[in-house]
Structures are given as structure tokens and as C-alpha cells.
Coordinates of C-alpha atoms and ligand atoms in Angstrom, one line a residue:
Chain A
M1 CA -65.5 -64.7 -95.0
S2 CA -62.7 -66.3 -93.0
F3 CA -61.1 -64.3 -90.2
Q4 CA -57.6 -65.4 -90.5
F5 CA -55.3 -62.7 -89.2
D6 CA -52.1 -62.9 -91.3
F7 CA -49.4 -61.9 -88.9
P8 CA -46.4 -62.1 -91.3
F9 CA -48.3 -59.8 -93.7
A10 CA -49.2 -57.4 -90.8
R11 CA -45.6 -57.2 -89.9
R12 CA -44.7 -56.3 -93.5
A13 CA -47.5 -53.8 -93.7
F14 CA -46.3 -52.3 -90.4
A15 CA -42.8 -51.9 -91.7
E16 CA -44.3 -50.3 -94.8
A17 CA -46.5 -47.9 -92.7
L18 CA -43.5 -46.8 -90.6
L19 CA -41.9 -45.5 -93.8
G20 CA -44.9 -43.2 -94.1
I21 CA -44.3 -41.5 -90.7
P22 CA -41.9 -38.9 -92.0
V23 CA -44.4 -37.9 -94.7
T24 CA -47.2 -37.6 -92.2
L25 CA -45.0 -35.6 -89.8
S26 CA -43.7 -33.3 -92.6
V27 CA -47.3 -32.4 -93.5
V28 CA -48.0 -31.6 -89.8
L29 CA -44.7 -29.7 -89.4
A30 CA -45.3 -27.6 -92.6
A31 CA -48.9 -26.8 -91.5
F32 CA -47.6 -25.8 -88.1
L33 CA -44.9 -23.6 -89.3
A34 CA -47.3 -21.8 -91.6
G35 CA -50.4 -21.9 -89.5
F36 CA -48.9 -20.9 -86.1
P37 CA -47.6 -17.5 -87.0
L38 CA -50.4 -16.9 -89.6
G39 CA -52.9 -17.8 -86.9
F40 CA -51.3 -15.2 -84.6
L41 CA -51.5 -12.5 -87.2
I42 CA -55.1 -13.3 -88.0
A43 CA -56.0 -13.2 -84.3
R44 CA -54.3 -9.9 -83.8
C45 CA -56.1 -8.3 -86.8
R46 CA -59.4 -9.6 -85.6
L47 CA -58.9 -8.5 -82.0
R48 CA -57.8 -5.0 -83.1
R49 CA -60.9 -4.9 -85.4
T50 CA -58.8 -3.6 -88.3
P51 CA -61.5 -2.4 -90.7
V52 CA -62.2 -4.5 -93.8
I53 CA -59.2 -6.9 -93.1
S54 CA -60.9 -8.1 -90.0
Q55 CA -64.1 -8.9 -91.8
I56 CA -62.3 -10.7 -94.6
L57 CA -60.4 -12.7 -92.0
T58 CA -63.6 -13.6 -90.2
V59 CA -65.0 -15.0 -93.5
Y60 CA -61.7 -16.8 -94.2
V61 CA -61.7 -18.4 -90.8
S62 CA -65.2 -19.6 -90.9
F63 CA -64.7 -21.1 -94.4
A64 CA -61.5 -22.8 -93.4
R65 CA -62.9 -24.2 -90.2
G66 CA -66.4 -24.9 -91.4
T67 CA -65.5 -27.3 -94.2
P68 CA -64.2 -30.8 -93.8
V69 CA -60.6 -31.3 -94.9
V70 CA -61.7 -34.2 -97.3
V71 CA -63.9 -31.7 -99.1
K72 CA -61.1 -29.2 -99.4
I73 CA -58.8 -31.9 -100.7
L74 CA -61.3 -33.1 -103.3
L75 CA -62.0 -29.5 -104.3
F76 CA -58.4 -28.3 -104.4
Y77 CA -57.1 -31.4 -106.0
S78 CA -59.5 -31.1 -108.9
L79 CA -59.5 -27.3 -109.2
L80 CA -55.9 -26.2 -108.5
P81 CA -53.8 -28.2 -111.0
P82 CA -55.8 -27.2 -114.1
A83 CA -55.8 -23.6 -112.8
L84 CA -52.0 -23.6 -112.2
E85 CA -51.4 -25.4 -115.5
H86 CA -53.3 -22.6 -117.2
A87 CA -51.4 -20.0 -115.4
I88 CA -48.1 -21.6 -116.3
R89 CA -49.0 -21.8 -119.9
V90 CA -50.1 -18.2 -120.0
L91 CA -46.8 -17.2 -118.4
G92 CA -45.0 -19.3 -120.9
L93 CA -43.1 -21.4 -118.3
N94 CA -41.6 -24.7 -119.3
F95 CA -42.9 -26.7 -116.3
S96 CA -45.6 -29.3 -116.0
I97 CA -47.8 -28.9 -112.9
Y98 CA -48.4 -32.6 -112.9
D99 CA -44.7 -33.1 -112.0
L100 CA -45.4 -31.3 -108.8
N101 CA -45.3 -33.5 -105.7
P102 CA -48.9 -33.7 -104.4
I103 CA -47.5 -33.2 -100.9
V104 CA -47.3 -29.5 -101.8
Y105 CA -51.1 -29.5 -102.0
A106 CA -51.3 -31.1 -98.6
F107 CA -49.0 -28.4 -97.2
I108 CA -51.3 -25.7 -98.6
I109 CA -54.5 -27.3 -97.5
F110 CA -53.4 -28.1 -94.0
G111 CA -51.6 -24.8 -93.7
I112 CA -54.9 -23.0 -94.4
T113 CA -56.9 -25.2 -92.1
S114 CA -54.4 -24.9 -89.2
S115 CA -54.0 -21.2 -89.6
A116 CA -57.7 -20.8 -89.0
T117 CA -57.8 -23.3 -86.1
Y118 CA -54.7 -21.8 -84.4
S119 CA -56.1 -18.3 -84.9
E120 CA -59.1 -19.1 -82.8
I121 CA -56.8 -20.5 -80.1
W122 CA -54.5 -17.4 -80.3
R123 CA -57.6 -15.2 -80.0
S124 CA -58.9 -16.7 -76.8
A125 CA -55.4 -16.9 -75.4
L126 CA -54.6 -13.3 -76.1
N127 CA -57.9 -12.3 -74.7
G128 CA -57.1 -14.3 -71.6
V129 CA -54.1 -12.1 -70.8
D130 CA -55.2 -9.3 -68.5
S131 CA -54.9 -5.9 -70.2
G132 CA -53.1 -4.7 -67.0
Q133 CA -50.1 -6.8 -68.0
Y134 CA -49.6 -4.8 -71.1
E135 CA -50.2 -1.6 -69.3
A136 CA -47.7 -2.4 -66.7
A137 CA -45.1 -3.3 -69.4
V138 CA -45.5 0.0 -71.2
S139 CA -45.6 1.9 -67.9
V140 CA -42.0 0.7 -67.1
G141 CA -40.9 2.1 -70.4
L142 CA -41.1 -0.8 -72.9
T143 CA -42.3 -0.1 -76.4
P144 CA -45.6 -1.7 -77.4
F145 CA -43.6 -4.3 -79.4
Q146 CA -41.4 -5.2 -76.4
A147 CA -44.4 -5.4 -74.1
Y148 CA -45.9 -7.9 -76.4
L149 CA -42.7 -9.9 -76.8
E150 CA -41.8 -9.9 -73.1
V151 CA -45.1 -10.1 -71.3
V152 CA -48.2 -10.7 -73.4
L153 CA -46.9 -13.4 -75.8
P154 CA -45.4 -15.7 -73.2
Q155 CA -48.5 -15.5 -71.1
A156 CA -50.8 -16.1 -74.1
L157 CA -48.6 -19.1 -75.1
A158 CA -49.0 -20.5 -71.7
I159 CA -52.7 -20.1 -71.7
G160 CA -53.0 -21.6 -75.2
A161 CA -50.5 -24.4 -74.9
P162 CA -52.9 -27.2 -74.1
A163 CA -55.3 -26.2 -76.9
F164 CA -52.3 -25.8 -79.3
C165 CA -51.1 -29.3 -78.5
S166 CA -54.5 -31.0 -78.8
S167 CA -55.3 -29.3 -82.0
T168 CA -52.0 -30.2 -83.5
L169 CA -52.6 -33.8 -82.5
S170 CA -56.0 -33.9 -84.1
M171 CA -54.5 -32.3 -87.2
L172 CA -52.0 -35.2 -87.3
K173 CA -54.8 -37.7 -87.2
G174 CA -56.6 -35.6 -89.8
T175 CA -53.7 -35.8 -92.3
S176 CA -54.6 -39.4 -92.9
V177 CA -56.9 -38.3 -95.7
V178 CA -54.0 -37.2 -97.8
F179 CA -53.8 -40.7 -99.3
L180 CA -56.7 -39.4 -101.5
M181 CA -54.1 -37.4 -103.3
A182 CA -51.9 -40.5 -103.7
I183 CA -49.5 -39.3 -101.0
L184 CA -47.7 -42.1 -99.3
D185 CA -48.2 -41.1 -95.7
I186 CA -48.8 -43.7 -93.0
T187 CA -52.3 -44.5 -94.3
G188 CA -51.2 -44.3 -97.9
R189 CA -48.4 -46.8 -97.4
A190 CA -50.5 -49.3 -95.5
R191 CA -53.3 -49.1 -98.0
L192 CA -50.9 -49.7 -100.8
A193 CA -49.6 -52.8 -99.0
A194 CA -53.2 -53.9 -98.3
A195 CA -54.2 -53.5 -102.0
M196 CA -51.2 -55.6 -103.1
G197 CA -51.9 -58.4 -100.7
Y198 CA -55.7 -58.1 -100.6
K199 CA -55.5 -58.0 -96.8
Y200 CA -57.4 -54.9 -95.7
L201 CA -58.2 -55.9 -92.1
E202 CA -54.5 -56.4 -91.2
A203 CA -53.5 -53.1 -92.9
Y204 CA -56.2 -51.2 -91.0
V205 CA -55.2 -52.6 -87.7
V206 CA -51.6 -51.6 -88.5
I207 CA -52.7 -48.1 -89.4
F208 CA -54.6 -47.9 -86.2
L209 CA -51.6 -48.9 -84.1
V210 CA -49.2 -46.7 -85.9
Y211 CA -51.3 -43.5 -85.3
L212 CA -51.9 -44.5 -81.7
T213 CA -48.1 -44.8 -81.1
V214 CA -47.1 -41.7 -83.0
C215 CA -49.8 -39.6 -81.3
G216 CA -48.9 -41.0 -77.9
I217 CA -45.2 -40.2 -78.3
L218 CA -46.0 -36.7 -79.7
E219 CA -48.3 -36.0 -76.8
Q220 CA -45.5 -36.8 -74.3
V221 CA -43.1 -34.6 -76.3
F222 CA -45.6 -31.7 -76.1
K223 CA -46.1 -32.2 -72.4
L224 CA -42.3 -32.0 -71.8
L225 CA -42.1 -28.9 -74.1
E226 CA -45.0 -27.3 -72.2
Q227 CA -43.4 -27.9 -68.9
R228 CA -40.1 -26.4 -70.0
L229 CA -41.8 -23.4 -71.7
V230 CA -44.2 -22.6 -68.9
R231 CA -42.5 -22.4 -65.6
F232 CA -45.2 -20.1 -64.2
R233 CA -48.9 -20.5 -63.9
A234 CA -50.6 -18.2 -66.3
S235 CA -53.7 -17.4 -64.2
Chain B
M1 CA -41.4 20.4 -61.1
L2 CA -44.2 18.7 -62.9
R3 CA -47.3 20.5 -64.0
L4 CA -50.6 19.5 -65.6
E5 CA -52.7 22.1 -67.4
N6 CA -56.3 21.9 -68.5
V7 CA -56.5 18.1 -68.8
R8 CA -59.8 17.1 -70.4
K9 CA -61.2 13.7 -71.2
R10 CA -64.6 12.4 -72.2
F11 CA -65.8 8.8 -72.7
G12 CA -68.7 8.9 -75.1
D13 CA -71.0 11.7 -74.2
Q14 CA -69.7 11.7 -70.6
E15 CA -67.2 14.4 -69.7
I16 CA -65.0 12.7 -67.1
L17 CA -62.2 15.3 -66.7
K18 CA -63.3 18.9 -67.1
G19 CA -60.0 20.8 -67.2
I20 CA -57.7 19.7 -64.4
D21 CA -54.7 21.9 -63.4
L22 CA -52.1 20.7 -60.9
V23 CA -48.5 21.5 -59.9
I24 CA -46.2 19.1 -58.1
E25 CA -42.8 20.3 -56.9
N26 CA -39.8 18.0 -56.8
G27 CA -39.8 15.9 -53.7
E28 CA -43.4 16.7 -53.0
V29 CA -46.1 14.1 -52.0
V30 CA -49.5 15.0 -53.4
V31 CA -52.5 13.0 -52.5
I32 CA -55.7 13.0 -54.6
I33 CA -58.9 12.2 -52.9
G34 CA -62.4 12.2 -54.3
P35 CA -65.6 10.1 -54.7
S36 CA -65.8 7.0 -56.8
G37 CA -66.1 7.8 -60.5
S38 CA -64.8 11.4 -60.1
G39 CA -62.0 10.7 -62.6
K40 CA -59.0 10.1 -60.4
T41 CA -57.8 7.0 -62.1
T42 CA -58.5 8.6 -65.5
L43 CA -56.3 11.5 -64.6
L44 CA -53.3 9.4 -63.6
R45 CA -53.7 7.3 -66.8
C46 CA -53.8 10.4 -69.0
L47 CA -50.5 11.5 -67.5
N48 CA -48.9 8.2 -68.5
F49 CA -50.8 7.9 -71.8
L50 CA -52.5 4.7 -70.8
V51 CA -55.5 6.8 -71.7
R52 CA -55.3 9.4 -74.4
A53 CA -56.5 12.8 -73.1
D54 CA -58.7 14.9 -75.4
E55 CA -56.9 18.1 -74.4
G56 CA -54.2 19.2 -71.9
N57 CA -50.5 19.7 -71.4
L58 CA -47.9 18.2 -69.2
W59 CA -44.7 20.1 -68.2
I60 CA -42.0 17.7 -67.3
H61 CA -38.2 18.6 -67.3
D62 CA -39.2 22.1 -68.4
R63 CA -40.6 20.5 -71.5
K64 CA -44.1 20.9 -72.7
V65 CA -45.9 17.8 -73.8
N66 CA -49.3 17.8 -75.4
L67 CA -51.2 15.0 -73.8
A68 CA -53.7 14.8 -76.7
A69 CA -51.2 14.9 -79.6
A70 CA -47.9 13.5 -78.4
D71 CA -46.2 11.2 -80.8
R72 CA -44.8 7.7 -80.1
K73 CA -41.3 8.9 -79.2
T74 CA -42.6 11.5 -76.8
I75 CA -44.9 9.0 -75.1
L76 CA -42.1 6.6 -74.6
E77 CA -39.9 9.4 -73.1
V78 CA -42.7 10.4 -70.7
R79 CA -43.3 6.8 -69.7
R80 CA -39.5 6.4 -69.1
S81 CA -39.4 9.3 -66.7
T82 CA -42.5 8.2 -64.7
A83 CA -43.6 5.0 -63.0
F84 CA -47.0 3.6 -62.1
V85 CA -48.1 1.5 -59.2
F86 CA -51.4 -0.2 -59.9
Q87 CA -54.4 -0.9 -57.7
N88 CA -54.2 -4.6 -58.5
Y89 CA -50.4 -4.7 -58.7
N90 CA -50.1 -6.0 -62.3
L91 CA -46.9 -7.8 -61.6
F92 CA -45.7 -9.6 -64.7
R93 CA -47.0 -13.2 -64.1
N94 CA -44.4 -14.8 -66.3
K95 CA -41.5 -13.2 -64.6
T96 CA -39.8 -13.7 -61.2
V97 CA -39.8 -11.0 -58.7
L98 CA -36.3 -10.0 -59.7
D99 CA -37.1 -10.0 -63.4
N100 CA -40.3 -7.9 -62.7
V101 CA -38.0 -5.2 -61.3
T102 CA -35.2 -5.5 -63.9
L103 CA -37.4 -5.6 -67.0
G104 CA -37.9 -1.9 -67.3
L105 CA -34.3 -1.2 -66.6
I106 CA -32.9 -3.7 -69.1
K107 CA -35.3 -3.4 -72.0
G108 CA -36.7 0.1 -71.4
R109 CA -33.5 1.9 -70.5
G110 CA -30.7 -0.3 -71.8
T111 CA -29.1 -0.8 -68.4
A112 CA -26.7 -3.8 -68.4
R113 CA -28.1 -6.8 -66.7
G114 CA -25.5 -6.9 -63.9
R115 CA -26.1 -3.3 -63.0
A116 CA -29.9 -3.7 -63.3
E117 CA -29.8 -6.6 -60.9
E118 CA -27.8 -4.5 -58.4
I119 CA -30.4 -1.7 -58.6
A120 CA -33.3 -4.2 -58.4
T121 CA -31.8 -5.9 -55.4
A122 CA -31.4 -2.6 -53.6
A123 CA -35.0 -1.6 -54.4
L124 CA -36.3 -5.0 -53.2
E125 CA -34.3 -4.7 -50.0
Q126 CA -35.9 -1.3 -49.5
V127 CA -39.4 -2.8 -49.6
G128 CA -38.4 -5.9 -47.6
M129 CA -38.9 -8.3 -50.5
K130 CA -35.3 -9.2 -51.2
K131 CA -35.6 -12.8 -50.0
F132 CA -38.5 -13.4 -52.4
M133 CA -36.4 -12.5 -55.4
A134 CA -36.7 -15.8 -57.2
R135 CA -40.4 -16.3 -56.6
Y136 CA -43.2 -15.9 -59.1
P137 CA -45.9 -13.3 -58.3
N138 CA -48.7 -15.8 -57.9
T139 CA -46.9 -17.3 -54.9
L140 CA -47.0 -14.0 -53.0
S141 CA -49.6 -12.3 -50.8
G142 CA -51.3 -9.1 -52.0
G143 CA -49.2 -7.0 -49.7
Q144 CA -46.0 -8.6 -50.9
Q145 CA -47.0 -8.2 -54.5
Q146 CA -47.7 -4.6 -54.0
R147 CA -44.4 -4.0 -52.3
V148 CA -42.7 -5.6 -55.4
G149 CA -44.9 -3.3 -57.5
I150 CA -43.4 -0.3 -55.6
A151 CA -39.9 -1.7 -55.9
R152 CA -40.4 -2.0 -59.7
A153 CA -41.4 1.7 -59.8
V154 CA -38.6 2.8 -57.4
A155 CA -35.9 1.0 -59.3
L156 CA -36.6 3.1 -62.4
N157 CA -35.6 6.2 -60.4
P158 CA -38.4 8.2 -62.2
D159 CA -39.2 11.9 -61.8
I160 CA -42.5 10.9 -60.3
I161 CA -44.3 7.8 -59.1
L162 CA -48.0 7.6 -59.8
F163 CA -50.0 5.5 -57.3
D164 CA -53.6 4.5 -58.1
E165 CA -55.2 3.3 -54.9
P166 CA -52.3 1.1 -54.0
T167 CA -53.9 -0.4 -50.9
S168 CA -57.5 -0.7 -51.8
A169 CA -57.3 -4.2 -53.2
L170 CA -55.5 -5.4 -50.1
D171 CA -56.8 -7.3 -47.1
P172 CA -56.8 -4.9 -44.1
E173 CA -53.9 -6.6 -42.3
M174 CA -51.7 -5.9 -45.3
V175 CA -52.5 -2.2 -45.8
G176 CA -50.0 -1.2 -43.1
E177 CA -46.9 -2.8 -44.6
V178 CA -47.5 -1.1 -48.0
L179 CA -48.3 2.3 -46.4
D180 CA -45.1 2.0 -44.3
V181 CA -43.0 1.5 -47.5
M182 CA -44.7 4.6 -49.0
K183 CA -44.0 6.7 -46.0
G184 CA -40.4 5.6 -46.2
L185 CA -40.3 6.8 -49.8
A186 CA -41.9 10.1 -48.8
G187 CA -39.2 10.5 -46.2
D188 CA -36.5 9.9 -48.9
G189 CA -37.9 12.8 -50.9
T190 CA -39.5 10.7 -53.7
T191 CA -41.9 12.7 -55.8
M192 CA -45.3 11.0 -55.6
L193 CA -48.8 11.5 -56.9
I194 CA -51.1 9.2 -54.9
V195 CA -54.8 8.5 -55.3
T196 CA -55.9 7.0 -52.0
H197 CA -58.7 6.8 -49.5
E198 CA -56.3 6.4 -46.6
I199 CA -56.9 9.7 -44.9
S200 CA -54.6 9.1 -42.0
F201 CA -51.8 8.3 -44.3
A202 CA -52.5 11.5 -46.3
R203 CA -52.4 13.5 -43.1
E204 CA -49.0 12.0 -42.1
A205 CA -47.2 11.8 -45.5
A206 CA -48.8 14.3 -47.9
D207 CA -47.6 17.8 -48.5
Q208 CA -50.6 18.7 -50.6
V209 CA -54.1 17.2 -50.8
I210 CA -56.3 17.7 -53.8
F211 CA -60.0 16.9 -53.7
I212 CA -61.4 16.0 -57.1
D213 CA -65.2 15.9 -57.7
E214 CA -67.0 15.3 -60.9
G215 CA -63.9 16.0 -63.1
V216 CA -62.8 19.2 -61.5
V217 CA -60.4 20.2 -58.7
A218 CA -62.9 21.1 -56.0
E219 CA -60.4 22.0 -53.4
K220 CA -56.7 21.9 -52.8
G221 CA -54.1 23.0 -50.3
Q222 CA -51.8 21.9 -47.5
A223 CA -52.8 18.4 -46.3
E224 CA -53.6 19.5 -42.8
E225 CA -55.7 22.4 -44.1
V226 CA -57.8 20.4 -46.5
L227 CA -58.2 17.3 -44.3
A228 CA -58.9 19.0 -41.0
H229 CA -60.4 22.3 -42.1
P230 CA -62.0 21.9 -45.5
R231 CA -63.6 25.0 -46.9
E232 CA -65.8 23.5 -49.5
E233 CA -69.1 21.9 -48.5
R234 CA -68.6 18.9 -50.8
T235 CA -65.2 18.2 -49.3
K236 CA -66.7 18.3 -45.9
R237 CA -69.4 15.9 -47.0
F238 CA -66.9 13.5 -48.6
L239 CA -64.6 13.5 -45.6
R240 CA -67.5 12.9 -43.2
R241 CA -68.6 9.9 -45.2
L242 CA -65.0 8.6 -45.2
L243 CA -64.4 9.3 -41.5
P244 CA -67.8 9.0 -39.8
D245 CA -66.4 9.6 -36.4
S246 CA -63.9 12.4 -37.1
A247 CA -64.6 16.0 -36.2
A248 CA -64.3 17.1 -39.8
Ligands
ATP301 N1 -62.3 3.1 -70.8 C1 -63.5 3.7 -70.4 N2 -64.5 3.8 -71.2 C2 -65.7 4.4 -70.7 N3 -65.8 4.9 -69.6 C3 -64.8 4.9 -68.7 C4 -63.6 4.3 -69.1 N4 -62.7 4.4 -68.0 C5 -63.4 5.1 -67.1 N5 -64.6 5.4 -67.5 C6 -65.7 6.1 -66.7 O1 -65.1 7.3 -66.2 C7 -65.6 7.7 -64.9 C8 -64.4 8.0 -64.1 O2 -63.6 6.8 -63.9 P1 -62.3 6.7 -63.0 O3 -61.9 5.3 -63.0 O4 -61.4 7.7 -63.4 O5 -62.9 7.1 -61.5 P2 -62.2 7.1 -60.2 O6 -62.2 8.4 -59.6 O7 -60.8 6.5 -60.3 O8 -63.1 6.1 -59.3 P3 -62.7 5.0 -58.2 O9 -62.6 5.8 -56.9 O10 -64.0 4.2 -58.1 O11 -61.5 4.3 -58.6 C9 -66.4 6.5 -64.5 O12 -67.7 6.9 -64.6 C10 -66.1 5.4 -65.4 O13 -67.2 4.6 -65.7
MG302 MG1 -59.9 4.7 -59.6

């Protein structure tokens, strides 16, 4: 096996991989938009020990967190389409599920996973806000909702911010498995280029560098956001 | 006038408040003393619905409120005509000193921001904290935080301010500055219900002293009378322990 690194090919693969960035980011964004508020609601229900719902959510969270994303993808991707197809046929709709962009599955799978991960962060963050803060807020005449909005939530966000950032970054890296569903994200694009040129080493180095750069940039963005958001020290 | 009638509260199988009655006239300063665990904090918290009483009534504004069964709206109304000063200050950590004081005015009472800031500035001036307006609580000393806590209560212009051991979390050298602010309020005719172990403060500022022991009012009367000439044996014992070198 010769170890000739083909730079011109790597450059082409790099350009190709860059095209996958919006796809990768859209999966992360969709998962965040769904998972962040859902995670909050899950955390609230579990902290309040709402009967039944709280137990169901505990099971949901441990399933969602206790199984690798790859397994969820393989399972969903082989289970969901036939099931949906059946449902569509029963409903008599004129629509083929196989026309559906597989990225929708990625949104669902990562939405579920991140809602569970974020809910755990919300839970410890909300727990980290001293109950006296809420009591003081209602004692000055705020409604419970206002007390949450003005006092508890901003402090919980500040406490959870580092964990929210790092789990979002690891989710971004984790989305690289969506190529299994033939989605052309960063990994998918580069693998496609590799397969066409039979140059896997170059493509993998390219993938490596692209993730490194994207994560690096995102980390800086998060840091700036955190600084703007949290002008006080939470504890 | 504010009146509490037959306030009862149990936690589990422990009866903490066993039917407390109490009357506070407008402008009066009432000090509650009593041993640790006797239910003083619980009583204040019941009055403000931070703890839900099992039984009992509150008369405020000639209106009778059932402490055990009040609905959301009533609770909000009671909270909006009272204010609470906490033992550990509980200033909002995510808000500046000024915003700590204006929050209840703006969000709770719908006061316009400009007006709220005027009121807050005056209240902060009164407690000597005006120049710290832009600071966050964690940059202040305990005594300074508690003075802001008092300004936050005063700015609301409530019918009564409830104090739960406002100086007991403070380093000794800061107790004086907070008590001085409270004496100022007493002089201005603010109605206050104060749980404290500061007997000399009570002697100076209180109109009425109430001794609570094991969930009941064991003795009450004029401050001078209860503190200097207690009738009940357990009041005497409590005061002796608190003031080992006094004649009481
Ligand atoms: N949320 C609660 N759950 C269970 N027990 C409680 C709760 N709050 C208070 N208690 C109990 O009620 C009793 C009275 O407490 P409380 O805080 O009212 O006493 P206190 O007179 O304020 O005492 P201290 O002088 O130490 O502040 C204590 O035995 C305490 O353990
Ligand atoms: Mg207490």
C-alpha cells in the first residue's frame, strides 16, 4: 500500500465537504430548537414529580440517553418508513414516504436524543437555583410564572450554559453518523468524494479537519453568547 | 390593623403552630422572640403563603383571608400588600441592586419604569445604598445586601414588612448598620413584624413583644414589660439564656 497523499484530490474533497456544513448545522439547529424547550418541560415535570407523567418521562429519558445514536438510526430507519407507509395507505393519502427527505428522520432522532440530554442539564441547573430566589420573587408580588421568567430561568440558564454548550458541540460531532441514512452532511459528502476517487485516507483527513474547524468556531460563538447572556455570576 | 387568628400548621406528625393569635396596629412594631424551632419562621411564611397553613385567618384591610384555602388571586393580593425581608437576604442574583428594588414595582404592581426607578432610588438612599445601584448582589457585603433587601421591601410601600431574623446571618460588625436602618423605619411609622434575637433592639424599637414557644404564644405585652419583667417562667428562662448577664 503506497502512502501517497493526493493533495489536489484532498482539496476537491474539502470543497465538497464544505457543502455539507449547512446540512450538519441544520440537523444541530433543528435538534436544538426541539430539544431545548422540550428538555425544559421534561425537567420541570420530573422536578415537580407530576404523577405518572414523571415516571413515563424518566423511562423516556433513560431510553433516549441509554442507547447509541447509531442504533437509533438503524432502528428508526428500518422501522419508521414501513410504518409510516402503512399509515399513509390506511389513511388513503396520495404520498410516498420514500419521497421524504431522510433529513427529517435525522431531525426526529436528534430531537429526541437532545431533548433527553438537555433535560438532564435543565434539571441540575434548575436544582442549582436557590429556592429562596423564587420565594423572594413571589414575595415582592410576582406571579409564579413571572418569578420563573424573571429570576429562576435566567439563573438556571447561567448555571447550565457551559453544559448546554458542550453537549451541543458533542451533538454536532455525533451527527456525523447521519451519512448512514444517505444524508449528505459533512461526512456524507466527503465519503461520497472518497468513494468516487477511491481515496479514503484523504477524505477522512478532510472530514477530521472540517469538524475541528466548525466545532472550534462554534465554541467561540458560544463563549461570546454566554458572556453576553450572563453578566452576573450565578453562584 | 392586621390580625392573625388561630394559625395552625403541622409538618408530618409534628404540630409546629398550635393556634397562634396576634394583632398588629398600623404603625406598630412587633417583635417575635422564641427558642429555635418554636415556629417563628413558619408563622411569618404562613402569613405570606410561602408555607400553606392548615388552618387560620388573616385580617388585612378589613378583609378576612383564609390562610388554608385562599385562591391564587387572593394570595397574590396578600403578597402585594406585604413584603418580606429574609434571613439570608435572597437578593435576585441576576439583577442589579436597582433592578432588585424595581422588579416588584414594575412587574408586580405595573408601575412605570421611570416612576419605579424614582421610588427605588429614594428607598436605596434611605438605607444608604444609592451609590451601589448598578452593582450585582454578589459584589456586596452581607450588611449591604440586607440593606438592599430592606429597600426592596420598603419601596413596595406595603401594609406590613415581615422580617425573619434579618441580622442573624451577618458578621457582628454589620449588625449595627442594619438595625439602624430598621430603627429609622420604626421611627417613620412603618408597620413591622420582626423575628429577632436582638433584645436591645427590641427594647428600643418594639411596641409589642411576643414570646413564642413550642407553637403557642407563651407571653405577650409591651416590650419593656415582657423583656424586663416577664411573668412566665419559660420567658424568664429564655431571656436568661439570651442575656446571661442581665437582671432578667
Ligand atoms: N418545610 C418543612 N418541612 C418539615 N419540617 C419543617 C419545615 N419547615 C420547618 N420545619 C420544622 O418546623 C419547626 C419550626 O421551624 P421554624 O423554622 O419555624 O422555627 P424557628 O422558630 O424559625 O427557628 P429558628 O429560631 O431556628 O429560626 C422545626 O422543627 C423545623 O424542623
Ligand atoms: Mg427561623
